[in-house]
Coordinates of N, CA and C and ligand atoms in Angstrom, one line a residue:
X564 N -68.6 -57.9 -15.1 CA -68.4 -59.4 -15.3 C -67.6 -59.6 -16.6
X565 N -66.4 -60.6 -16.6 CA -65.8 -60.6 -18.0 C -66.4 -61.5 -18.9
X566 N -66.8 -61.4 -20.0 CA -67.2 -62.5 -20.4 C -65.9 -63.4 -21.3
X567 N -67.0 -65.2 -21.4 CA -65.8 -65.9 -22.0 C -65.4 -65.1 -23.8
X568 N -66.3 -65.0 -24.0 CA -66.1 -64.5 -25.9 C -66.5 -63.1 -26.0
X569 N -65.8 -62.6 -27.3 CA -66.6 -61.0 -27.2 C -68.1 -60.5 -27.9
X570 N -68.7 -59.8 -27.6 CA -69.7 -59.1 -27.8 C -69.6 -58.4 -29.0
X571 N -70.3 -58.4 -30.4 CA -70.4 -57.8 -31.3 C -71.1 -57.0 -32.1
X572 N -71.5 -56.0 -31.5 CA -72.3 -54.9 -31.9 C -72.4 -54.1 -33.1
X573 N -73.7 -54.4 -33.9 CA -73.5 -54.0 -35.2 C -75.3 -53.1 -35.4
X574 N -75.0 -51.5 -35.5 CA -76.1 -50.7 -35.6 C -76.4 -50.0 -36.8
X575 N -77.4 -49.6 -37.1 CA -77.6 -48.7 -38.6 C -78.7 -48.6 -38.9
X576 N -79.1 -48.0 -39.9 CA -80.4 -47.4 -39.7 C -81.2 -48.8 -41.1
X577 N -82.9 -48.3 -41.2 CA -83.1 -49.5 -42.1 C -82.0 -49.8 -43.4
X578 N -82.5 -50.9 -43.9 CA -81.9 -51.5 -44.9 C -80.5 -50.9 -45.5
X579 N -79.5 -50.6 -43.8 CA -78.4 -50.6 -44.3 C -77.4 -51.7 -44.5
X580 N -78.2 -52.9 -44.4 CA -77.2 -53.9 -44.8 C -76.8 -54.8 -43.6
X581 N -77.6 -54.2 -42.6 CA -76.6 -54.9 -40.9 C -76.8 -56.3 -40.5
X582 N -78.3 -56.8 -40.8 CA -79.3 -57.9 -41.0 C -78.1 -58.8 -41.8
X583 N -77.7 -59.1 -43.0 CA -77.4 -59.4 -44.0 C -75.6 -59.7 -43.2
X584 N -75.4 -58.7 -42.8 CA -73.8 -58.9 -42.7 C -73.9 -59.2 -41.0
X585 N -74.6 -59.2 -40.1 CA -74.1 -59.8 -38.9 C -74.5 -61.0 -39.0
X586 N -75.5 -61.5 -39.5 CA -75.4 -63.0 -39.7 C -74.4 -63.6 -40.5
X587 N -74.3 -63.0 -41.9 CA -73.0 -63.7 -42.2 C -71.3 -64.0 -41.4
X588 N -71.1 -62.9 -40.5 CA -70.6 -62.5 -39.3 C -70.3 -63.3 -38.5
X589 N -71.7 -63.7 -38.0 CA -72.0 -64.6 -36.7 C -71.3 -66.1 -37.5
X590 N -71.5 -66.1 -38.6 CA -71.8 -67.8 -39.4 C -70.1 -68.1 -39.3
X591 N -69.3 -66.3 -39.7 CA -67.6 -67.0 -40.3 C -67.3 -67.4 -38.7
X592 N -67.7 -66.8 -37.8 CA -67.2 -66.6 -36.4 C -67.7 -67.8 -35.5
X593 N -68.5 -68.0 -35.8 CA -69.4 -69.4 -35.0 C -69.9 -68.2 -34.1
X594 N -70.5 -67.6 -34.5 CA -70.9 -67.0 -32.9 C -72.6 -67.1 -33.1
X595 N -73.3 -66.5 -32.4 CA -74.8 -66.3 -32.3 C -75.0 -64.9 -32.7
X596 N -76.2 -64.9 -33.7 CA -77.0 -64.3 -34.7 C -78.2 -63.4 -33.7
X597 N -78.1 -62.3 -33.3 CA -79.1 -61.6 -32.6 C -79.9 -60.0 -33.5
X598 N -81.3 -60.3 -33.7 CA -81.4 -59.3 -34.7 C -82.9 -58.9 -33.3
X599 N -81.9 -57.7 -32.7 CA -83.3 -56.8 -31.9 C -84.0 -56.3 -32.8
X600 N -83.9 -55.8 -33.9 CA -85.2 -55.0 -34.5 C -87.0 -56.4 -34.3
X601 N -85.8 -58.0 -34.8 CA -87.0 -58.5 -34.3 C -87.7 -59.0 -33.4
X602 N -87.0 -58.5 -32.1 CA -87.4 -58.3 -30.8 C -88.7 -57.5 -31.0
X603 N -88.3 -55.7 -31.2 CA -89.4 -55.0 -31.4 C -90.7 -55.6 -32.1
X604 N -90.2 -56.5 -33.0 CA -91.1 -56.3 -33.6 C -92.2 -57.5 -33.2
X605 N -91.6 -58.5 -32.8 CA -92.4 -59.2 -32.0 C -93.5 -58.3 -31.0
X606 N -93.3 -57.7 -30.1 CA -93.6 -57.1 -29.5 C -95.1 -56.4 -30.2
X607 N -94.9 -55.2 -31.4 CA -95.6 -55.1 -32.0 C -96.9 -56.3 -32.7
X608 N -96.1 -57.5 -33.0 CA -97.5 -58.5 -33.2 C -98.1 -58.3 -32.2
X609 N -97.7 -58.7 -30.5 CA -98.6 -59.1 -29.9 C -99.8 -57.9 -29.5
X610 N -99.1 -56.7 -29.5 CA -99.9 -55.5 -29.6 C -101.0 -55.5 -30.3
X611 N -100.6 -55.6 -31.5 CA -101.5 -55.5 -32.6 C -102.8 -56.5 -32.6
X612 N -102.2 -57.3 -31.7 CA -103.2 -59.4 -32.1 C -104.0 -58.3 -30.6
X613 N -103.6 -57.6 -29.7 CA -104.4 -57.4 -28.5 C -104.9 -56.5 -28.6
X614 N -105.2 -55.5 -29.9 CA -106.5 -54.1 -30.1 C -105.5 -53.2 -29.4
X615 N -104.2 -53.5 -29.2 CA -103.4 -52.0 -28.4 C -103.5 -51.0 -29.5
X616 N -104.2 -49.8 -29.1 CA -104.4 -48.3 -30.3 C -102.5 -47.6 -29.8
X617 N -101.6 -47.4 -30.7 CA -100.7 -46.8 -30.1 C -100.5 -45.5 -30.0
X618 N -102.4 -45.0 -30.4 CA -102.5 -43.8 -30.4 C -103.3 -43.5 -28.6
X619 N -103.5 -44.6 -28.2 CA -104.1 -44.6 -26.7 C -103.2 -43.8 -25.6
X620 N -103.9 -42.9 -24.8 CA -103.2 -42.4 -23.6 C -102.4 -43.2 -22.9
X621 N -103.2 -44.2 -22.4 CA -102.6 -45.0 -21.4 C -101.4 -46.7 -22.6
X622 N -101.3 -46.1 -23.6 CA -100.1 -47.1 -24.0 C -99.4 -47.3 -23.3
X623 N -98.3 -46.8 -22.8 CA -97.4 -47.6 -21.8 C -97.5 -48.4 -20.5
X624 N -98.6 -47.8 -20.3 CA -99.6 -49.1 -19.5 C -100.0 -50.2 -19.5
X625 N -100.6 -50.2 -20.7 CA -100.8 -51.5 -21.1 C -100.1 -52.4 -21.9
X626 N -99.0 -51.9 -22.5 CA -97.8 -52.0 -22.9 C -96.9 -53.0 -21.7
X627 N -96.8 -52.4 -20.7 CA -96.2 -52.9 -20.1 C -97.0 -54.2 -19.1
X628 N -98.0 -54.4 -19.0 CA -99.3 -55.1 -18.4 C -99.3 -56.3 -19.7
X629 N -98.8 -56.0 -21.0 CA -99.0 -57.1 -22.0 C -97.6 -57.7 -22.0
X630 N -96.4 -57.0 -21.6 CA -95.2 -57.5 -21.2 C -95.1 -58.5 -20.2
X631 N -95.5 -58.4 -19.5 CA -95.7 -59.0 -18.1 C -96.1 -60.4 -18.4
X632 N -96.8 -61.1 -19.2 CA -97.0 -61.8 -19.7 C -96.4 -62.3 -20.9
X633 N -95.2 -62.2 -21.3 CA -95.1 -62.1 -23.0 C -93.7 -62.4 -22.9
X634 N -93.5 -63.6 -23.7 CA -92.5 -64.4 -23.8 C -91.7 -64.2 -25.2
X635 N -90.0 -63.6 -24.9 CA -89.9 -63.5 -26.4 C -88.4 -64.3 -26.5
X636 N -88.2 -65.2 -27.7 CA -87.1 -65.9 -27.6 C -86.9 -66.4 -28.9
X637 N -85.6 -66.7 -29.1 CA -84.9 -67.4 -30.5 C -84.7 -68.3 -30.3
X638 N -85.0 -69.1 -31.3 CA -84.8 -70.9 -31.9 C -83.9 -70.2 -33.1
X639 N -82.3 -70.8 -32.8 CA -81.7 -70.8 -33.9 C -82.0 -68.9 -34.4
X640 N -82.3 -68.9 -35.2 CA -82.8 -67.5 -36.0 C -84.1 -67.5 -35.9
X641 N -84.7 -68.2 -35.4 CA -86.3 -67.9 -35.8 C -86.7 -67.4 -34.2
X642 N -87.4 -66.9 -34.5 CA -87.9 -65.8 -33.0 C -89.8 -66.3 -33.0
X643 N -89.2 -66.0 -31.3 CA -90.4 -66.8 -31.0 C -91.5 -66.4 -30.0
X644 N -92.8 -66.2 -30.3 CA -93.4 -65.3 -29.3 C -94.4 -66.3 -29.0
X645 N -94.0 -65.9 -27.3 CA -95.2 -66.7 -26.3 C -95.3 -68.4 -26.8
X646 N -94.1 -68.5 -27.5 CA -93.7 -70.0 -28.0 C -94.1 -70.4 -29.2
X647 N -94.7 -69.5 -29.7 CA -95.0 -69.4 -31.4 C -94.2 -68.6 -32.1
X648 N -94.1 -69.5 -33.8 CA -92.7 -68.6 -34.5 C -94.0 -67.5 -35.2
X649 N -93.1 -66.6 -35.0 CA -93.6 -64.9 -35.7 C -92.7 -64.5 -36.6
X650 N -91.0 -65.4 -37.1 CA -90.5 -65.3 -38.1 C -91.0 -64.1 -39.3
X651 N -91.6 -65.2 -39.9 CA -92.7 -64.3 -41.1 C -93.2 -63.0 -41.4
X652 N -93.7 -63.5 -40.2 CA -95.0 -61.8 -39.5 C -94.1 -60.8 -39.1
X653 N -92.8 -61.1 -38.6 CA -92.1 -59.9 -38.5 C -91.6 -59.3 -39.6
X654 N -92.0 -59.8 -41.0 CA -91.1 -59.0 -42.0 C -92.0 -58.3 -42.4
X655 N -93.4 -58.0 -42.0 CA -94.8 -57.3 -42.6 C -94.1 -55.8 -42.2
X656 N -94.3 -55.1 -43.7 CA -94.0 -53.3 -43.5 C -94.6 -53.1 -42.2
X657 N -96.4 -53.0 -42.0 CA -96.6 -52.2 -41.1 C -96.3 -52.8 -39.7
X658 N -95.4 -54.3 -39.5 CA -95.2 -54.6 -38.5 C -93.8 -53.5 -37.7
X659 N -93.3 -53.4 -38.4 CA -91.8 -52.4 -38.9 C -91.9 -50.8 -38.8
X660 N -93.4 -50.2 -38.9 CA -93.8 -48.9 -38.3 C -94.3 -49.3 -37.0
X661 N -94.7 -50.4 -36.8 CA -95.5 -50.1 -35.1 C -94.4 -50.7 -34.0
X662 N -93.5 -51.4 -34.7 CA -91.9 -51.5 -33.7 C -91.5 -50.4 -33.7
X663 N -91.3 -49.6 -34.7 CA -90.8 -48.4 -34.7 C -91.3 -47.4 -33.4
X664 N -92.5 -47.2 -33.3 CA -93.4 -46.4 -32.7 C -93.2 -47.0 -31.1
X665 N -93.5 -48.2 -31.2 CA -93.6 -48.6 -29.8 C -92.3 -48.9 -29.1
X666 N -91.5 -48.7 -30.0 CA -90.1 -49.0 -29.6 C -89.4 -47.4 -29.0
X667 N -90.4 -46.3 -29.1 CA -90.2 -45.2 -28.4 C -90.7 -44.9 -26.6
X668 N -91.0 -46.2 -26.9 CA -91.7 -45.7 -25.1 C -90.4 -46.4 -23.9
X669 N -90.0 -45.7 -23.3 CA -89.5 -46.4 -22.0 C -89.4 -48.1 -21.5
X670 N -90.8 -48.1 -21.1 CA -91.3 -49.2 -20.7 C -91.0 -50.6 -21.7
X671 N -90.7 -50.4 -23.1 CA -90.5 -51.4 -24.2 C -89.4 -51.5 -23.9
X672 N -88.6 -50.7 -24.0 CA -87.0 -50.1 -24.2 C -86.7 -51.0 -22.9
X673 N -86.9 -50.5 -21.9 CA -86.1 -51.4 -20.5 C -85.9 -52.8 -20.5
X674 N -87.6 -53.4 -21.4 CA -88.1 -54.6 -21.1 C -87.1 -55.5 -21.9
X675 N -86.8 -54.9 -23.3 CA -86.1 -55.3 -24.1 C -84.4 -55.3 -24.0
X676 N -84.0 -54.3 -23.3 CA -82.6 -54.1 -23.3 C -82.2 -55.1 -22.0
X677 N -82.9 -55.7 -21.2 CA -82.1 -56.7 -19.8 C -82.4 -58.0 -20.8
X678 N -83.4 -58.0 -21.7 CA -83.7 -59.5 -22.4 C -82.6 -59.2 -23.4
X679 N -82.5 -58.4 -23.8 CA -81.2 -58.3 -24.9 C -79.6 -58.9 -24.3
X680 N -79.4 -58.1 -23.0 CA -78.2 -57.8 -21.9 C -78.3 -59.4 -21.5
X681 N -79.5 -60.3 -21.1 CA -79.3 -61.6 -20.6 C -79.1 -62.3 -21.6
X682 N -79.3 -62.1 -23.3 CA -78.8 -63.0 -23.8 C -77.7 -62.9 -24.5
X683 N -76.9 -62.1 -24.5 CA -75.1 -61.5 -24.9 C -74.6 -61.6 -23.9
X684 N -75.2 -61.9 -22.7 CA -74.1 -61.7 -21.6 C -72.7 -62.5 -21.3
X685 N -72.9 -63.5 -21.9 CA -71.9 -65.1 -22.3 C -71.0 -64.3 -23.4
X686 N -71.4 -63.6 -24.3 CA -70.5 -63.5 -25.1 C -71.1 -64.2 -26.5
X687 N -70.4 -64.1 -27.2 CA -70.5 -64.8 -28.2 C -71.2 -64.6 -29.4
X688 N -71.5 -63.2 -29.3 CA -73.0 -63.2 -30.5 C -72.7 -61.6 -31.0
X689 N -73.8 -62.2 -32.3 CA -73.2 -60.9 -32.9 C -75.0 -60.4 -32.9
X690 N -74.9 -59.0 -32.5 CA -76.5 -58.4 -31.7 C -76.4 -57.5 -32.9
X691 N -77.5 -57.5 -33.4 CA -77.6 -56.0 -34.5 C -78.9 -55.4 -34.0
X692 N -78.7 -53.9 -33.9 CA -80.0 -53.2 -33.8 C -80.0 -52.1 -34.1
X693 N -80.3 -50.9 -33.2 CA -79.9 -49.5 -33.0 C -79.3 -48.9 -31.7
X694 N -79.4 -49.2 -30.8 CA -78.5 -48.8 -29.6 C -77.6 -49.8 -29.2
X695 N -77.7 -50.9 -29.8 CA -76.6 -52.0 -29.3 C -75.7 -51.4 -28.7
X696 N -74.8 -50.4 -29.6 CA -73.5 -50.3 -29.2 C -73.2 -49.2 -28.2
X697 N -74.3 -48.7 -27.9 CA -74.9 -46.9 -27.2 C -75.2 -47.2 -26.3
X698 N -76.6 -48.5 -25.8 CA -77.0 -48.4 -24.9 C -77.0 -50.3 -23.9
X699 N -77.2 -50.9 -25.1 CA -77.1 -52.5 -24.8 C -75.9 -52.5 -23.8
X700 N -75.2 -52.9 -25.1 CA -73.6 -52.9 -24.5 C -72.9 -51.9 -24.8
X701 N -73.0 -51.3 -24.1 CA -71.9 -50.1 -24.4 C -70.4 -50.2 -24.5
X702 N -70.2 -51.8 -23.8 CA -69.3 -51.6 -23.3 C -68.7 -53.3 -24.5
X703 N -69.3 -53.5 -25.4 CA -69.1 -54.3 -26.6 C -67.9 -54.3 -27.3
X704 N -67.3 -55.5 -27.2 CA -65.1 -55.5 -28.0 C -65.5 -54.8 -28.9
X705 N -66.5 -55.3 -29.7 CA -66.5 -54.8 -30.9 C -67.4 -54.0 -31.7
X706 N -68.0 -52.6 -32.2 CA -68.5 -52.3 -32.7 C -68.7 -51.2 -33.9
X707 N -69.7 -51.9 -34.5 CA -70.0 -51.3 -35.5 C -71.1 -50.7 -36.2
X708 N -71.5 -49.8 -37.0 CA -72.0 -48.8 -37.3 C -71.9 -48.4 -38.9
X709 N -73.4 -49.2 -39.3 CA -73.5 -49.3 -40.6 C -74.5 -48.5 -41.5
X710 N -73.7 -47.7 -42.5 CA -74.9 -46.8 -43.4 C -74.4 -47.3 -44.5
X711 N -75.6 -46.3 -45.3 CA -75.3 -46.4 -46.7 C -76.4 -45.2 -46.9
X712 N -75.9 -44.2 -48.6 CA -77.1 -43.2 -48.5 C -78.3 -44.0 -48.7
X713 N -79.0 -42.8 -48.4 CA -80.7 -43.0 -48.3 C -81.2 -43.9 -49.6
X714 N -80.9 -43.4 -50.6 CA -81.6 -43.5 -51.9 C -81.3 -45.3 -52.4
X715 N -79.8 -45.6 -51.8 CA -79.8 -47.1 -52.2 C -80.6 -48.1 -51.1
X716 N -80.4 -47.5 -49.6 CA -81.2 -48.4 -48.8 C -82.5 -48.3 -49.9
X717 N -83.0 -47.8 -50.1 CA -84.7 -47.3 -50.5 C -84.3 -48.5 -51.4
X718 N -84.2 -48.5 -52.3 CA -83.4 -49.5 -53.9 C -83.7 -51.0 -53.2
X719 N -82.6 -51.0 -52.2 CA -82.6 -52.4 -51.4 C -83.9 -53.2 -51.0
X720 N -84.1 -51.7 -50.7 CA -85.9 -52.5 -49.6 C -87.1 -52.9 -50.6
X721 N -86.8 -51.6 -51.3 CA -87.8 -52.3 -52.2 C -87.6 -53.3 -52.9
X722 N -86.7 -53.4 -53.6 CA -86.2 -55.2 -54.7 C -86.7 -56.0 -53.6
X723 N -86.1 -55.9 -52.1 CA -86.8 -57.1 -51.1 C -87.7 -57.1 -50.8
X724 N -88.8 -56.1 -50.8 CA -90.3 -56.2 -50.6 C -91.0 -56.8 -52.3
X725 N -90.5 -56.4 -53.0 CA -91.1 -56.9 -54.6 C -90.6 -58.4 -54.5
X726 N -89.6 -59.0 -54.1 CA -89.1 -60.0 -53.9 C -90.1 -61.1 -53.4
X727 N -90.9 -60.1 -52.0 CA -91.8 -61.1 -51.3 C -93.4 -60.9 -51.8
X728 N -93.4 -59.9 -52.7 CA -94.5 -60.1 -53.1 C -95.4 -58.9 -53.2
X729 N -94.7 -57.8 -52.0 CA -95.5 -57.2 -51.4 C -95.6 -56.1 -52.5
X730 N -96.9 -55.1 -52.6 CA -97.1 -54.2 -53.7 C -97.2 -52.7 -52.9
X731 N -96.1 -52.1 -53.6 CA -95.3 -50.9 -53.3 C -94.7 -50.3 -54.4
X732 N -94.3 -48.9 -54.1 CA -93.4 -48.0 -54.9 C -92.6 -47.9 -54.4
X733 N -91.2 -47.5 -55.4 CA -89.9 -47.3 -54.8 C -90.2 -45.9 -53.8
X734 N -91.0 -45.0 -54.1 CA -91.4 -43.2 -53.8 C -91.9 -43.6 -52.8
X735 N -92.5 -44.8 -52.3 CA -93.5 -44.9 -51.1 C -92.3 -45.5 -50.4
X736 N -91.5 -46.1 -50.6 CA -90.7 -46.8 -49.8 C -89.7 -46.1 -49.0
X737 N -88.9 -45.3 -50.3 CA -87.9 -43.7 -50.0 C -88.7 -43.2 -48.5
X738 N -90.0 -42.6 -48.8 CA -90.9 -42.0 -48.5 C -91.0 -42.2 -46.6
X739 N -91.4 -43.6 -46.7 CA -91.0 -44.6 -45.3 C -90.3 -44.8 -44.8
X740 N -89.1 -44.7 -45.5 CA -87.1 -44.8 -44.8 C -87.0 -43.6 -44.4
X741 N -87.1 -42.3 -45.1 CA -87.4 -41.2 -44.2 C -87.7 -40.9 -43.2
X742 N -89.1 -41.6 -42.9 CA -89.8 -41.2 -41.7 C -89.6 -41.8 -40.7
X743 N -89.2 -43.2 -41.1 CA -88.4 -44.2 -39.9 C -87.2 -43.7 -39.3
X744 N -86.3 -43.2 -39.9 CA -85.2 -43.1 -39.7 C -85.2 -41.7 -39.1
X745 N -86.3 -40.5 -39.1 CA -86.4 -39.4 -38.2 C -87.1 -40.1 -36.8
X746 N -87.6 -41.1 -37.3 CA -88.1 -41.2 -35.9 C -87.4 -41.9 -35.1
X747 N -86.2 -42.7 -35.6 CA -85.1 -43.7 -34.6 C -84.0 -42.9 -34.2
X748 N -83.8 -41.6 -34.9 CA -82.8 -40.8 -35.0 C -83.1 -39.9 -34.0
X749 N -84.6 -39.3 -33.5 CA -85.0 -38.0 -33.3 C -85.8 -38.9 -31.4
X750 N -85.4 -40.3 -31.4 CA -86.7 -40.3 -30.2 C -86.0 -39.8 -29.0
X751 N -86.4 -39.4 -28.0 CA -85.4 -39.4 -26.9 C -84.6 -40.2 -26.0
X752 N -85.1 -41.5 -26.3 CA -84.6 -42.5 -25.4 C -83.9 -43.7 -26.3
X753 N -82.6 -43.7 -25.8 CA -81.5 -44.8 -27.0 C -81.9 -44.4 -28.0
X754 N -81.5 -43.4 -29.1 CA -81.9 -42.7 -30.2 C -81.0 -43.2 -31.1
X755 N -81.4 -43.6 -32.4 CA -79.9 -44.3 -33.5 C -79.1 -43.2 -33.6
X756 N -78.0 -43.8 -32.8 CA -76.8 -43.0 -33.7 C -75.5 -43.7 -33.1
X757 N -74.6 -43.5 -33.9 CA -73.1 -44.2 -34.0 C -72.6 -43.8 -32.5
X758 N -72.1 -44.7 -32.0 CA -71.7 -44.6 -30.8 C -69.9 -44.2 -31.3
X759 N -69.3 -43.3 -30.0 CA -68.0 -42.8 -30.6 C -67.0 -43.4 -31.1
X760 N -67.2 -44.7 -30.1 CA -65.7 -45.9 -30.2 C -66.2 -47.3 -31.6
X761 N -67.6 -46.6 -32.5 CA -67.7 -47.6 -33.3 C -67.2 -47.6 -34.9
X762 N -66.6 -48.0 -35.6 CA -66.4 -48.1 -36.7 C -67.5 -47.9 -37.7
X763 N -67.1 -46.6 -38.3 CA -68.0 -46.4 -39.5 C -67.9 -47.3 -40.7
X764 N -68.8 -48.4 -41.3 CA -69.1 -48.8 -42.5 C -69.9 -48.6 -43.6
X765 N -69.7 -48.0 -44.4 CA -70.7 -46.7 -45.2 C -70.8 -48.4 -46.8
X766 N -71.8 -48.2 -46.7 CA -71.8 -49.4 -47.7 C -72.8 -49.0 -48.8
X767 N -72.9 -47.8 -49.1 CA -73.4 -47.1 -50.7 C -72.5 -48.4 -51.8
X768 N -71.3 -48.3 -51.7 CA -71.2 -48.7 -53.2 C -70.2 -50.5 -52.6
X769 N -70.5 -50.8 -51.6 CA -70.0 -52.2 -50.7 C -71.2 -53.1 -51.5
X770 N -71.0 -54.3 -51.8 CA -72.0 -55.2 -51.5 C -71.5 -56.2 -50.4
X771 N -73.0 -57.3 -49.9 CA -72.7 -57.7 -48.4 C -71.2 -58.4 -48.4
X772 N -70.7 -59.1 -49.1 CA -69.3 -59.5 -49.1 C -68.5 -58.6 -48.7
X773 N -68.0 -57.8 -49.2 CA -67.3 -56.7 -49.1 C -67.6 -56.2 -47.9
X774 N -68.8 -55.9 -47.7 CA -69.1 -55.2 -46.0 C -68.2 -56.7 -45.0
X775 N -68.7 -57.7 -44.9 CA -68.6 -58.5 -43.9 C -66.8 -58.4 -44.2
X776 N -66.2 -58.6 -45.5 CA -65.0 -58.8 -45.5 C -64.3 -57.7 -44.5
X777 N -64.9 -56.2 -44.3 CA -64.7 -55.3 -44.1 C -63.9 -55.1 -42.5
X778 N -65.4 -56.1 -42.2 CA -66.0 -56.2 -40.8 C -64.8 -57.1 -39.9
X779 N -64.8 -58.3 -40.9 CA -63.7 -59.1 -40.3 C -62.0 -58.5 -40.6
X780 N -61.5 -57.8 -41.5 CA -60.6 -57.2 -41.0 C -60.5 -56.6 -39.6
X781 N -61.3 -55.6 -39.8 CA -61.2 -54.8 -38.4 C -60.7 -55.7 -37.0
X782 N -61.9 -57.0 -37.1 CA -61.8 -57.9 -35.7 C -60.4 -58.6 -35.9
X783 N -60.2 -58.8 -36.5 CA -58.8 -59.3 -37.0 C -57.6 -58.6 -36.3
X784 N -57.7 -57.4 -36.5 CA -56.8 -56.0 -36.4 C -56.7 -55.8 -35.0
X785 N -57.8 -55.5 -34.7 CA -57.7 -55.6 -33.5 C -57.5 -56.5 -32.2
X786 N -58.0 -57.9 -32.5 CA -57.4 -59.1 -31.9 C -55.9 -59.0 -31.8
X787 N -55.5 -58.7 -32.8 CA -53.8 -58.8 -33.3 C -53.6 -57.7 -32.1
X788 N -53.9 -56.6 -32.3 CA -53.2 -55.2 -31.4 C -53.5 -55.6 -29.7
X789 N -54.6 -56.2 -29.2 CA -54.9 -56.5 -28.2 C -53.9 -58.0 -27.9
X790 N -53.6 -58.7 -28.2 CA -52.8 -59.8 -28.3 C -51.0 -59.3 -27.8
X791 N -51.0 -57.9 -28.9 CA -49.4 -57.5 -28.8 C -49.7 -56.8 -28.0
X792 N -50.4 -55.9 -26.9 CA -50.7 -55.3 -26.3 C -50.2 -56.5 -25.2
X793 N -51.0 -57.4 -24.7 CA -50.6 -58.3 -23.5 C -49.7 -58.3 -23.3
X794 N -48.7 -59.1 -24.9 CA -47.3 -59.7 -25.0 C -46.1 -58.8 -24.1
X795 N -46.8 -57.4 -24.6 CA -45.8 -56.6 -24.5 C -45.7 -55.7 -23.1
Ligands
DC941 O1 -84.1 -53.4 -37.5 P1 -85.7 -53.4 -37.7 O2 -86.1 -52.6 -38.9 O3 -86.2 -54.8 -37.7 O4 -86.3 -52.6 -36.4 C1 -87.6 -52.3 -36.3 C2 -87.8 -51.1 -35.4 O5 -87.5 -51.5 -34.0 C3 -86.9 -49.9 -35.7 O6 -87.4 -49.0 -36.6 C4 -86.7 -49.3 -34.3 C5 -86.8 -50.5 -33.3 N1 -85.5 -50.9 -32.8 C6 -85.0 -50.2 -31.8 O7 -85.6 -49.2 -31.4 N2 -83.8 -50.6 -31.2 C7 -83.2 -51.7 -31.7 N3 -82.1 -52.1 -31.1 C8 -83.7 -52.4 -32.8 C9 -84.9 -52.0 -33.4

C-alpha cells in the first residue's frame, strides 16, 4: 500500500537523544510524534498494577490474556492506557526495566508492532524506538539510527533523572545503560540494531539542534535526489 506522506524511522539505544530529536522532527515537519518505547512501557504499568511476576512461567500467557483487554493510545504526545494518561508513570526507572524485559517476549512484540504498523500506516509520523526501522517498517522513506558513546548517554540520563528528582548515581545509572542495552541488543526477537539502509547519527559531541539539523538535511537530500530521479 503507498502511503500519502513518508514514514520516519528513528532508532537507538537509551538516552541517545532519539526522544528529543524525533519530536523536534515531527514539530519542523508537521508530522506525528510516535515514541514506542512508551508503548512498552505502558504495557509494563499495566502488568505491574496486575501482580504480573515477569519472573512467572506462564508470563506470556498472561501477558497476552492482559492484552486482550488493554487499550493503548496517544492524545497528542500523551499516551494513554485503557483511557487513562500514564504520561508520568512512564518515565519511572523501574517502569523502563520491566518494558525492557517484557518487551522480550513474542506475544508483546506482535501485539505492539500491528498497533504501531496501524498507526504509521497513513504516513506521516515520525516513530522512534528500536526495530522501527528493522522490523515496524522496514520498508520506511526514511531512516535513522541514533548513538552516542556509553558514558555521555549515562551523563544525559542522569542530569534528567536528577532533574526529576529522582535519587541516583551517575555509576548506578552507567551501570543500567549497560544492562539495558545488552538486553535490547542481545534479545532474539527485533533485537536493537541499525538497520543497513539507515543513517548513522553518532551524537557524542552533537547537541539536539545539531542532531535534528543533521536529520533534516539528509530528508532534504534525499527528497531532492528522489524528485530528480522522477524528472529524469
Ligand atoms: O525507548 P524507551 O527507553 O522508552 O524503551 C523502553 C524499553 O522498551 C526498551 O528498553 C526496549 C523496549 N522497546 C522495544 O523493545 N522496542 C521498541 N521499538 C521500543 C522500546
Amino acid at each position: 500500500m503507498s502511503r500519502e506522506q513518508p514514514v520516519i524511522a528513528i532508532d537507538g539505544p537509551v538516552s541517545s537523544g532519539k526522544s528529543t530529536a524525533a519530536r523536534a522532527l515531527a514539530r519542523a515537519l508537521g508530522f506525528v510524534y510516535l515514541s514506542t518505547g512508551a508503548m512498552y512501557r505502558a504495557v509494563a504499568i499495566k502488568a505491574r498494577a496486575a501482580g504480573i511476576d515477569p519472573d512467572s512461567p506462564d508470563l506470556a500467557a498472561r501477558l497476552g490474556t492482559m492484552l486482550d483487554s488493554t487499550r493503548i493510545e496517544f492524545s497528542g504526545e500523551r499516551i494513554m492506557l485503557d483511557g487513562r494518561d500514564v504520561s508520568r508513570e512512564i518515565g519511572e526507572p523501574a517502569i523502563g526495566d520491566l518494558a525492557s524485559q517484557l518487551s522480550t517476549l513474542g506475544v508483546v512484540r506482535a501485539r505492539m508492532r500491528d498497533l504501531q504498523r496501524a498507526l504509521g500506516e497513513r504516513g506521516g509520523v515520525v516513530m522512534e524506538g528500536r526495530d522501527i526501522g528493522t522490523a515496524v517498517f522496514p520498508d520506511a522513506e526514511f531512516k535513522f539510527f541514533l548513538d552516542a558513546d556509553v558514558n555521555v548517554r549515562a551523563r544525559r540520563r542522569y542530569a534528567e533523572l536528577a532533574a526529576k528528582g529522582v535519587k541516583t548515581t551517575f555509576g548506578e545509572v552507567l551501570e543500567q545503560l549497560r544492562e539495558r542495552d545488552i538486553r535490547d541488543q542481545g534479545r532474539a526477537l527485533a533485537p536493537l540494531r541499525r538497520a543497513d539502509d539507515a543513517v548513522l547519527v553518532d551524537s557524542t559531541d552533537l547537541d539536539a539542534d545539531q542532531v535534528v539539523d543533521a536529520m533534516k538535511k539528509r530528508i532534504l537530500a534525499a527528497s531532492n535526489a528522489r524528485k530528480g530521479l522522477k524528472r529524469g
